[in-house]
Amino acid sequence: MKQEKYITSDHVVDALANLPQLVFEVTDACNLHCKYCAYGEFYEDYDCRENQMLSTEDAIRLIDYLAVFWNSNLSKSSRKNITISFYGGEPLLNFSFIETIVHHIINEIDCPHLRFSYSMTTNAIFLYKYMDFLVQHRFQLLISLDGNEENTSYRVDHYGVNAYDRIVINVDKLKTAYPDYFRDYVNFNAVLHNRNSVGNIYCFFKERYDKIPRIGELNGTGIRYDKQEEFWQMYRNTQESLHQAEHYEEIERDMFLNTPSYKSLILFLHRYSGFVYQDYTDLLFDKQSLKYIPTGTCLPFTKKMYVTVNGKILPCERIGHQFALGRITDTGIDLDPELIASRYNDYYAKMESQCVHCKNRQACIQCIFNLEGIDDKPVCHGYMNESDFKHYVNQQMRFLEQHSEVYQEIMEKVLTL
């Protein structure tokens, strides 16, 4: 039986030409040893950590390869921004890589219709050494910190010592030296676990830095069998933790897009209201006639490209390394759009029998790569029957009735009417 083509190689090529973000795993080394690290003891779906550094030659080879697509007639947007991001491990352990790539983008890449910006996720231990460079090039910084000293007690060095004091000293130095930059370019990422809560994380960052942090749950995909019990003892649900806070409605309102309830409502309005458009090109098409692809998996490279320290190319840093779509080699870039499309179509075909009957198909956010048994018989735990879907709709309508004042704000700041 001939496989249905949900996407084609043309979709992949088009995504490469319009790539919004390129993320480099600068190194797999880290000066911390966080208990819950995605590359730590709980997980088994990543390549072995060997304190490697991504070579600048490989990264430049990929950038030059992509620049051909960026300069082609497939690149749709004038003055489009491409974000070059640096990830780890701890990226500041390989600062020479960051410096070289930034200078290559500025001095060697000739894409006059594009703008480039830079971002980095860091634990801030070495921030004091390199802050001048980061400020000069207007890096968007995402600093990892879980709240106060107790909240941060899983974020330790290789001797088991809490890193809190070292982190906040450097963050405070940055804030003092460059207050305008700190206000406009610095954000925080906190991991929710059994030693903190949404309430005390929020209060810490609001009071100390006047910032609204991003709060993420522990990743429940790829957990080692022998670590399941320990992992779930540490895990906490964001929504449940938020509702346990004393003034949770005030916190929820202030955090807005960083809370599950608002994210869910925005998705609901976008997918089901019938009069919201992602961009103005949507006005050219009849939404009812558009073909929906199984699951909510992002099409390859439509949001980002992630490159591991081993040169593997993936569509996202949240995906297991076994799902690499290509790699950087000594002779070039091994990236086959036809093969990538075929792999995705195979995955989609395995989910179609479930997705076609799911009542929430239009607003699905389930990523295929986070399903167990993807190569055999994957099962989606987000599947909704008629009763589930009615409950979901009632939840959204009830929340909207209770917070009617946010409707206009969502329409003006988030969605396009």
CSV table of N, CA, C and O in Angstrom, one decimal, residues 10 33 65 86-87 93 103 190 202 228 258 278 316 344 361 384 412:
chain,number,residue,atom,x,y,z
A,10,ASP,N,9.6,19.3,-0.3
A,10,ASP,CA,9.5,20.7,-0.5
A,10,ASP,C,9.2,21.5,0.8
A,10,ASP,O,9.6,22.6,1.0
A,33,HIS,N,26.2,19.9,38.4
A,33,HIS,CA,25.7,18.6,38.3
A,33,HIS,C,24.3,18.5,38.9
A,33,HIS,O,24.1,17.8,39.9
A,65,TYR,N,26.1,26.5,4.8
A,65,TYR,CA,25.2,25.6,4.0
A,65,TYR,C,23.8,26.3,4.1
A,65,TYR,O,23.1,26.4,3.1
A,86,PHE,N,22.9,29.6,21.8
A,86,PHE,CA,23.9,28.8,22.3
A,86,PHE,C,23.5,28.1,23.6
A,86,PHE,O,22.9,28.7,24.5
A,87,TYR,N,23.7,26.7,23.6
A,87,TYR,CA,23.1,25.9,24.6
A,87,TYR,C,24.1,24.9,25.1
A,87,TYR,O,25.2,24.8,24.5
A,93,LEU,N,31.5,27.6,29.0
A,93,LEU,CA,32.7,26.8,29.0
A,93,LEU,C,33.4,26.7,27.7
A,93,LEU,O,34.6,26.3,27.6
A,103,HIS,N,31.2,36.5,15.4
A,103,HIS,CA,32.0,37.2,14.4
A,103,HIS,C,31.9,36.7,13.0
A,103,HIS,O,31.9,37.5,12.0
A,190,ALA,N,13.1,28.6,35.7
A,190,ALA,CA,13.1,27.8,37.0
A,190,ALA,C,12.5,26.5,36.7
A,190,ALA,O,11.5,26.4,36.0
A,202,TYR,N,7.8,32.4,42.0
A,202,TYR,CA,7.3,33.7,41.5
A,202,TYR,C,7.7,34.9,42.5
A,202,TYR,O,8.2,35.9,42.0
A,228,GLN,N,12.3,5.5,37.8
A,228,GLN,CA,10.9,6.0,37.7
A,228,GLN,C,10.4,6.5,39.0
A,228,GLN,O,9.8,7.6,39.1
A,258,ASN,N,2.8,32.6,30.9
A,258,ASN,CA,3.7,31.6,31.5
A,258,ASN,C,2.9,30.6,32.4
A,258,ASN,O,3.5,29.8,33.2
A,278,GLN,N,-3.5,33.3,12.4
A,278,GLN,CA,-2.1,33.3,12.9
A,278,GLN,C,-1.3,34.4,12.2
A,278,GLN,O,-0.5,35.1,12.8
A,316,CYS,N,14.7,19.9,17.5
A,316,CYS,CA,14.4,20.6,18.7
A,316,CYS,C,15.3,19.9,19.8
A,316,CYS,O,15.7,18.8,19.7
A,344,TYR,N,8.9,11.4,8.7
A,344,TYR,CA,7.7,12.0,9.3
A,344,TYR,C,6.4,11.4,8.9
A,344,TYR,O,5.5,11.2,9.6
A,361,ARG,N,-8.5,17.3,17.7
A,361,ARG,CA,-7.5,17.2,16.7
A,361,ARG,C,-7.0,18.5,16.3
A,361,ARG,O,-5.8,18.7,16.1
A,384,MET,N,-8.8,12.6,23.0
A,384,MET,CA,-10.1,13.0,23.6
A,384,MET,C,-11.3,12.4,22.8
A,384,MET,O,-11.4,12.6,21.6
A,412,GLU,N,-5.3,41.4,21.6
A,412,GLU,CA,-4.5,42.5,21.1
A,412,GLU,C,-3.0,42.1,21.2
A,412,GLU,O,-2.2,42.5,20.3
